[in-house]
């Protein structure tokens, strides 16, 4: 039996606590050290599996009750890389995770595109390892360690994925594409028997 705890609170939170009949849980972040206190109250003794988001590029150390802990990373994690800490049953867990390096980069693209337009995505810290395009949204894809170039093929909103590495951390970052028509009617009204409307140019071209 395994007790799996996977906190999902926002990255900006520096502390949190939860008390329910089955388990007590608290979290505190001071500088680059994350501390978790977990006390199970189950009648069955279960091993612990703690899965947390990795905010920095290097994991310096992980300890449980002051002793070196067993841990691994999930390089197939999507959105945020994951650290997995596993331990045999204990009455109480005091887990300290020490991070090093810079915060992980989250690449972004423009707010919206039109079909056929060029996409340019650049990274300054993370290395681009792979591109995965399950919806065939892109064409003429080319990449370097820090740059992705492609043309937009899809006519609808789509998502592709970049496999990134920063420090010793690897993860898949989803890149969401918002696709709009080149010309879009934003508003319409009838005034004195005249039909009035506003057009918006969503493309990169001057019309």
PDB file of C-alpha atoms in Angstrom:
ATOM      1  CA  UNK A   1       0.000   0.000   0.000  1.00  0.00           C
ATOM      2  CA  UNK A   2       1.244   3.476  -0.914  1.00  0.00           C
ATOM      3  CA  UNK A   3       0.106   6.877   0.328  1.00  0.00           C
ATOM      4  CA  UNK A   4       0.566   9.273  -2.628  1.00  0.00           C
ATOM      5  CA  UNK A   5       0.578  13.001  -1.920  1.00  0.00           C
ATOM      6  CA  UNK A   6       0.713  15.386  -4.872  1.00  0.00           C
ATOM      7  CA  UNK A   7       0.331  19.043  -3.803  1.00  0.00           C
ATOM      8  CA  UNK A   8      -1.238  21.329  -6.386  1.00  0.00           C
ATOM      9  CA  UNK A   9      -1.102  24.751  -4.775  1.00  0.00           C
ATOM     10  CA  UNK A  10       0.143  27.782  -6.773  1.00  0.00           C
ATOM     11  CA  UNK A  11       3.880  28.293  -7.246  1.00  0.00           C
ATOM     12  CA  UNK A  12       3.729  31.693  -5.509  1.00  0.00           C
ATOM     13  CA  UNK A  13       2.558  30.179  -2.214  1.00  0.00           C
ATOM     14  CA  UNK A  14       5.311  29.979   0.393  1.00  0.00           C
ATOM     15  CA  UNK A  15       3.316  28.040   2.965  1.00  0.00           C
ATOM     16  CA  UNK A  16       0.221  25.867   3.210  1.00  0.00           C
ATOM     17  CA  UNK A  17      -1.343  23.400   5.645  1.00  0.00           C
ATOM     18  CA  UNK A  18      -4.091  20.790   5.615  1.00  0.00           C
ATOM     19  CA  UNK A  19      -5.515  18.783   8.507  1.00  0.00           C
ATOM     20  CA  UNK A  20      -7.967  15.944   7.840  1.00  0.00           C
ATOM     21  CA  UNK A  21      -8.709  12.807   9.879  1.00  0.00           C
ATOM     22  CA  UNK A  22      -6.453  10.603   7.717  1.00  0.00           C
ATOM     23  CA  UNK A  23      -3.371  12.814   7.406  1.00  0.00           C
ATOM     24  CA  UNK A  24      -1.753  16.069   8.543  1.00  0.00           C
ATOM     25  CA  UNK A  25       0.206  18.033   5.939  1.00  0.00           C
ATOM     26  CA  UNK A  26       2.102  21.321   5.959  1.00  0.00           C
ATOM     27  CA  UNK A  27       4.480  23.077   3.586  1.00  0.00           C
ATOM     28  CA  UNK A  28       6.875  26.001   3.965  1.00  0.00           C
ATOM     29  CA  UNK A  29       9.345  27.538   1.504  1.00  0.00           C
ATOM     30  CA  UNK A  30      12.261  29.633   2.746  1.00  0.00           C
ATOM     31  CA  UNK A  31      14.573  30.830  -0.026  1.00  0.00           C
ATOM     32  CA  UNK A  32      15.564  27.678  -1.956  1.00  0.00           C
ATOM     33  CA  UNK A  33      14.467  25.149   0.664  1.00  0.00           C
ATOM     34  CA  UNK A  34      11.033  23.497   0.581  1.00  0.00           C
ATOM     35  CA  UNK A  35       9.981  21.745   3.796  1.00  0.00           C
ATOM     36  CA  UNK A  36       7.098  19.298   4.055  1.00  0.00           C
ATOM     37  CA  UNK A  37       5.710  17.830   7.275  1.00  0.00           C
ATOM     38  CA  UNK A  38       3.469  14.806   6.793  1.00  0.00           C
ATOM     39  CA  UNK A  39       1.898  12.730   9.550  1.00  0.00           C
ATOM     40  CA  UNK A  40      -0.401   9.852   8.486  1.00  0.00           C
ATOM     41  CA  UNK A  41      -3.245   8.685  10.737  1.00  0.00           C
ATOM     42  CA  UNK A  42      -4.354   5.635   8.739  1.00  0.00           C
ATOM     43  CA  UNK A  43      -4.810   2.358  10.565  1.00  0.00           C
ATOM     44  CA  UNK A  44      -2.844   0.658   7.747  1.00  0.00           C
ATOM     45  CA  UNK A  45       0.875   1.424   7.563  1.00  0.00           C
ATOM     46  CA  UNK A  46       1.594   2.659   4.036  1.00  0.00           C
ATOM     47  CA  UNK A  47       4.769   3.674   2.236  1.00  0.00           C
ATOM     48  CA  UNK A  48       4.931   7.325   1.156  1.00  0.00           C
ATOM     49  CA  UNK A  49       5.177   8.741  -2.361  1.00  0.00           C
ATOM     50  CA  UNK A  50       5.458  12.539  -2.533  1.00  0.00           C
ATOM     51  CA  UNK A  51       5.200  14.129  -5.994  1.00  0.00           C
ATOM     52  CA  UNK A  52       6.039  17.845  -6.211  1.00  0.00           C
ATOM     53  CA  UNK A  53       6.656  20.382  -8.979  1.00  0.00           C
ATOM     54  CA  UNK A  54      10.282  21.328  -9.609  1.00  0.00           C
ATOM     55  CA  UNK A  55      10.683  25.147  -9.597  1.00  0.00           C
ATOM     56  CA  UNK A  56      14.471  25.371 -10.007  1.00  0.00           C
ATOM     57  CA  UNK A  57      16.949  23.844 -12.448  1.00  0.00           C
ATOM     58  CA  UNK A  58      18.920  21.682  -9.982  1.00  0.00           C
ATOM     59  CA  UNK A  59      17.998  19.434  -7.068  1.00  0.00           C
ATOM     60  CA  UNK A  60      20.814  19.750  -4.522  1.00  0.00           C
ATOM     61  CA  UNK A  61      19.529  17.327  -1.883  1.00  0.00           C
ATOM     62  CA  UNK A  62      16.468  15.613  -0.431  1.00  0.00           C
ATOM     63  CA  UNK A  63      16.300  14.440   3.179  1.00  0.00           C
ATOM     64  CA  UNK A  64      13.640  12.750   5.313  1.00  0.00           C
ATOM     65  CA  UNK A  65      13.976  13.237   9.063  1.00  0.00           C
ATOM     66  CA  UNK A  66      17.529  14.447   8.489  1.00  0.00           C
ATOM     67  CA  UNK A  67      18.637  11.420   6.465  1.00  0.00           C
ATOM     68  CA  UNK A  68      19.346  11.187   2.723  1.00  0.00           C
ATOM     69  CA  UNK A  69      16.187  10.176   0.855  1.00  0.00           C
ATOM     70  CA  UNK A  70      15.473   8.167  -2.288  1.00  0.00           C
ATOM     71  CA  UNK A  71      14.201  10.350  -5.127  1.00  0.00           C
ATOM     72  CA  UNK A  72      13.851  10.518  -8.902  1.00  0.00           C
ATOM     73  CA  UNK A  73      12.480  12.880 -11.536  1.00  0.00           C
ATOM     74  CA  UNK A  74       9.727  12.323 -14.083  1.00  0.00           C
ATOM     75  CA  UNK A  75      11.149  13.494 -17.423  1.00  0.00           C
ATOM     76  CA  UNK A  76       7.797  12.790 -19.135  1.00  0.00           C
ATOM     77  CA  UNK A  77       5.932  15.283 -16.950  1.00  0.00           C
ATOM     78  CA  UNK A  78       3.886  17.833 -18.912  1.00  0.00           C
ATOM     79  CA  UNK A  79       3.769  21.490 -17.916  1.00  0.00           C
ATOM     80  CA  UNK A  80       5.986  21.215 -14.861  1.00  0.00           C
ATOM     81  CA  UNK A  81       8.818  18.780 -14.179  1.00  0.00           C
ATOM     82  CA  UNK A  82       8.185  16.516 -11.210  1.00  0.00           C
ATOM     83  CA  UNK A  83      10.300  15.325  -8.299  1.00  0.00           C
ATOM     84  CA  UNK A  84       9.212  11.996  -6.816  1.00  0.00           C
ATOM     85  CA  UNK A  85      10.269  11.181  -3.243  1.00  0.00           C
ATOM     86  CA  UNK A  86       9.606   7.670  -1.942  1.00  0.00           C
ATOM     87  CA  UNK A  87       9.987   6.288   1.560  1.00  0.00           C
ATOM     88  CA  UNK A  88       9.003   3.256   3.636  1.00  0.00           C
ATOM     89  CA  UNK A  89       6.397   3.884   6.326  1.00  0.00           C
ATOM     90  CA  UNK A  90       7.260   6.316   9.094  1.00  0.00           C
ATOM     91  CA  UNK A  91       5.129   7.733  11.898  1.00  0.00           C
ATOM     92  CA  UNK A  92       6.139  11.225  10.814  1.00  0.00           C
ATOM     93  CA  UNK A  93       7.927  12.648   7.762  1.00  0.00           C
ATOM     94  CA  UNK A  94       9.980  15.844   7.828  1.00  0.00           C
ATOM     95  CA  UNK A  95      11.072  16.265   4.203  1.00  0.00           C
ATOM     96  CA  UNK A  96      13.521  18.983   3.159  1.00  0.00           C
ATOM     97  CA  UNK A  97      14.208  19.646  -0.533  1.00  0.00           C
ATOM     98  CA  UNK A  98      17.095  21.959  -1.378  1.00  0.00           C
ATOM     99  CA  UNK A  99      17.087  23.532  -4.834  1.00  0.00           C
ATOM    100  CA  UNK A 100      19.916  25.229  -6.711  1.00  0.00           C
ATOM    101  CA  UNK A 101      20.250  27.390  -9.804  1.00  0.00           C
ATOM    102  CA  UNK A 102      17.739  29.605 -11.580  1.00  0.00           C
ATOM    103  CA  UNK A 103      13.995  29.224 -11.861  1.00  0.00           C
ATOM    104  CA  UNK A 104      12.803  27.141 -14.794  1.00  0.00           C
ATOM    105  CA  UNK A 105      11.972  28.966 -17.992  1.00  0.00           C
ATOM    106  CA  UNK A 106       8.454  28.724 -19.433  1.00  0.00           C
ATOM    107  CA  UNK A 107       8.609  29.536 -23.194  1.00  0.00           C
ATOM    108  CA  UNK A 108       5.753  31.484 -24.715  1.00  0.00           C
ATOM    109  CA  UNK A 109       4.573  32.434 -28.196  1.00  0.00           C
ATOM    110  CA  UNK A 110       2.560  35.386 -29.475  1.00  0.00           C
ATOM    111  CA  UNK A 111      -1.012  35.860 -28.240  1.00  0.00           C
ATOM    112  CA  UNK A 112      -2.501  34.730 -31.566  1.00  0.00           C
ATOM    113  CA  UNK A 113      -1.643  33.741 -35.148  1.00  0.00           C
ATOM    114  CA  UNK A 114      -3.277  33.419 -38.532  1.00  0.00           C
ATOM    115  CA  UNK A 115      -2.948  30.339 -40.723  1.00  0.00           C
ATOM    116  CA  UNK A 116       0.304  30.327 -42.691  1.00  0.00           C
ATOM    117  CA  UNK A 117       2.083  32.818 -40.467  1.00  0.00           C
ATOM    118  CA  UNK A 118       5.551  32.188 -39.096  1.00  0.00           C
ATOM    119  CA  UNK A 119       6.166  31.138 -35.508  1.00  0.00           C
ATOM    120  CA  UNK A 120       9.382  32.070 -33.738  1.00  0.00           C
ATOM    121  CA  UNK A 121      10.015  30.790 -30.228  1.00  0.00           C
ATOM    122  CA  UNK A 122      13.263  31.486 -28.388  1.00  0.00           C
ATOM    123  CA  UNK A 123      14.646  30.295 -25.064  1.00  0.00           C
ATOM    124  CA  UNK A 124      17.356  31.933 -22.993  1.00  0.00           C
ATOM    125  CA  UNK A 125      17.915  29.302 -20.280  1.00  0.00           C
ATOM    126  CA  UNK A 126      16.262  26.058 -21.363  1.00  0.00           C
ATOM    127  CA  UNK A 127      17.599  23.834 -24.143  1.00  0.00           C
ATOM    128  CA  UNK A 128      15.100  22.592 -26.756  1.00  0.00           C
ATOM    129  CA  UNK A 129      15.556  18.812 -27.077  1.00  0.00           C
ATOM    130  CA  UNK A 130      12.523  17.711 -29.105  1.00  0.00           C
ATOM    131  CA  UNK A 131       9.333  18.971 -30.758  1.00  0.00           C
ATOM    132  CA  UNK A 132       6.135  16.906 -30.586  1.00  0.00           C
ATOM    133  CA  UNK A 133       3.231  18.062 -32.763  1.00  0.00           C
ATOM    134  CA  UNK A 134       0.392  15.520 -32.325  1.00  0.00           C
ATOM    135  CA  UNK A 135      -2.204  17.732 -34.061  1.00  0.00           C
ATOM    136  CA  UNK A 136      -0.003  18.464 -37.106  1.00  0.00           C
ATOM    137  CA  UNK A 137      -0.397  22.156 -36.410  1.00  0.00           C
ATOM    138  CA  UNK A 138       3.029  23.120 -37.786  1.00  0.00           C
ATOM    139  CA  UNK A 139       4.919  22.855 -41.063  1.00  0.00           C
ATOM    140  CA  UNK A 140       8.513  23.525 -42.095  1.00  0.00           C
ATOM    141  CA  UNK A 141       9.723  23.028 -38.531  1.00  0.00           C
ATOM    142  CA  UNK A 142      13.362  23.772 -37.755  1.00  0.00           C
ATOM    143  CA  UNK A 143      15.056  24.111 -34.395  1.00  0.00           C
ATOM    144  CA  UNK A 144      18.304  24.771 -32.611  1.00  0.00           C
ATOM    145  CA  UNK A 145      19.036  24.383 -28.902  1.00  0.00           C
ATOM    146  CA  UNK A 146      17.504  27.792 -28.235  1.00  0.00           C
ATOM    147  CA  UNK A 147      15.180  28.555 -31.166  1.00  0.00           C
ATOM    148  CA  UNK A 148      12.175  27.060 -32.930  1.00  0.00           C
ATOM    149  CA  UNK A 149      10.914  28.244 -36.311  1.00  0.00           C
ATOM    150  CA  UNK A 150       7.782  26.944 -38.052  1.00  0.00           C
ATOM    151  CA  UNK A 151       4.785  27.922 -40.149  1.00  0.00           C
ATOM    152  CA  UNK A 152       1.283  27.583 -38.811  1.00  0.00           C
ATOM    153  CA  UNK A 153      -0.693  24.948 -40.692  1.00  0.00           C
ATOM    154  CA  UNK A 154      -3.795  24.485 -38.569  1.00  0.00           C
ATOM    155  CA  UNK A 155      -6.966  26.560 -38.958  1.00  0.00           C
ATOM    156  CA  UNK A 156      -8.031  25.930 -35.347  1.00  0.00           C
ATOM    157  CA  UNK A 157      -6.530  26.410 -31.905  1.00  0.00           C
ATOM    158  CA  UNK A 158      -3.952  23.722 -31.215  1.00  0.00           C
ATOM    159  CA  UNK A 159      -1.187  22.652 -28.845  1.00  0.00           C
ATOM    160  CA  UNK A 160       2.280  21.315 -29.529  1.00  0.00           C
ATOM    161  CA  UNK A 161       4.958  20.301 -27.030  1.00  0.00           C
ATOM    162  CA  UNK A 162       8.626  21.107 -26.498  1.00  0.00           C
ATOM    163  CA  UNK A 163      10.892  18.788 -24.552  1.00  0.00           C
ATOM    164  CA  UNK A 164      13.143  21.095 -22.564  1.00  0.00           C
ATOM    165  CA  UNK A 165      16.216  20.720 -20.396  1.00  0.00           C
ATOM    166  CA  UNK A 166      17.491  23.259 -17.904  1.00  0.00           C
ATOM    167  CA  UNK A 167      20.234  22.202 -15.534  1.00  0.00           C
ATOM    168  CA  UNK A 168      19.579  18.556 -14.708  1.00  0.00           C
ATOM    169  CA  UNK A 169      15.817  18.930 -15.141  1.00  0.00           C
ATOM    170  CA  UNK A 170      13.888  17.667 -18.194  1.00  0.00           C
ATOM    171  CA  UNK A 171      10.184  18.154 -18.926  1.00  0.00           C
ATOM    172  CA  UNK A 172       7.586  18.675 -21.681  1.00  0.00           C
ATOM    173  CA  UNK A 173       6.248  22.214 -22.039  1.00  0.00           C
ATOM    174  CA  UNK A 174       2.866  22.616 -23.805  1.00  0.00           C
ATOM    175  CA  UNK A 175       2.713  25.539 -26.259  1.00  0.00           C
ATOM    176  CA  UNK A 176      -0.849  26.692 -26.891  1.00  0.00           C
ATOM    177  CA  UNK A 177      -1.635  28.299 -30.244  1.00  0.00           C
ATOM    178  CA  UNK A 178      -4.618  30.602 -30.651  1.00  0.00           C
ATOM    179  CA  UNK A 179      -5.605  30.831 -34.307  1.00  0.00           C
ATOM    180  CA  UNK A 180      -7.726  33.690 -35.639  1.00  0.00           C
ATOM    181  CA  UNK A 181      -8.919  34.686 -39.140  1.00  0.00           C
ATOM    182  CA  UNK A 182      -6.816  37.297 -40.921  1.00  0.00           C
ATOM    183  CA  UNK A 183      -9.716  39.759 -40.934  1.00  0.00           C
ATOM    184  CA  UNK A 184     -12.233  39.740 -38.104  1.00  0.00           C
ATOM    185  CA  UNK A 185     -15.433  41.763 -37.655  1.00  0.00           C
ATOM    186  CA  UNK A 186     -15.293  43.027 -34.088  1.00  0.00           C
ATOM    187  CA  UNK A 187     -18.586  44.889 -33.771  1.00  0.00           C
ATOM    188  CA  UNK A 188     -21.663  45.754 -35.809  1.00  0.00           C
ATOM    189  CA  UNK A 189     -24.524  48.181 -35.415  1.00  0.00           C
ATOM    190  CA  UNK A 190     -27.278  49.798 -37.454  1.00  0.00           C
ATOM    191  CA  UNK A 191     -27.447  53.583 -37.334  1.00  0.00           C
ATOM    192  CA  UNK A 192     -29.721  55.749 -39.511  1.00  0.00           C
ATOM    193  CA  UNK A 193     -30.282  52.846 -41.921  1.00  0.00           C
ATOM    194  CA  UNK A 194     -26.509  52.400 -42.213  1.00  0.00           C
ATOM    195  CA  UNK A 195     -24.800  49.157 -41.299  1.00  0.00           C
ATOM    196  CA  UNK A 196     -21.606  49.975 -39.381  1.00  0.00           C
ATOM    197  CA  UNK A 197     -18.891  47.517 -38.457  1.00  0.00           C
ATOM    198  CA  UNK A 198     -15.262  47.422 -37.309  1.00  0.00           C
ATOM    199  CA  UNK A 199     -12.639  45.212 -38.915  1.00  0.00           C
ATOM    200  CA  UNK A 200      -9.559  43.984 -37.090  1.00  0.00           C
ATOM    201  CA  UNK A 201      -6.423  42.829 -38.880  1.00  0.00           C
ATOM    202  CA  UNK A 202      -5.105  39.814 -36.927  1.00  0.00           C
ATOM    203  CA  UNK A 203      -2.307  39.009 -39.377  1.00  0.00           C
ATOM    204  CA  UNK A 204       1.312  40.125 -39.443  1.00  0.00           C
ATOM    205  CA  UNK A 205       0.688  41.818 -42.808  1.00  0.00           C
ATOM    206  CA  UNK A 206      -0.249  45.437 -43.409  1.00  0.00           C
ATOM    207  CA  UNK A 207      -3.576  45.751 -45.207  1.00  0.00           C
TER     208      UNK A 207
END
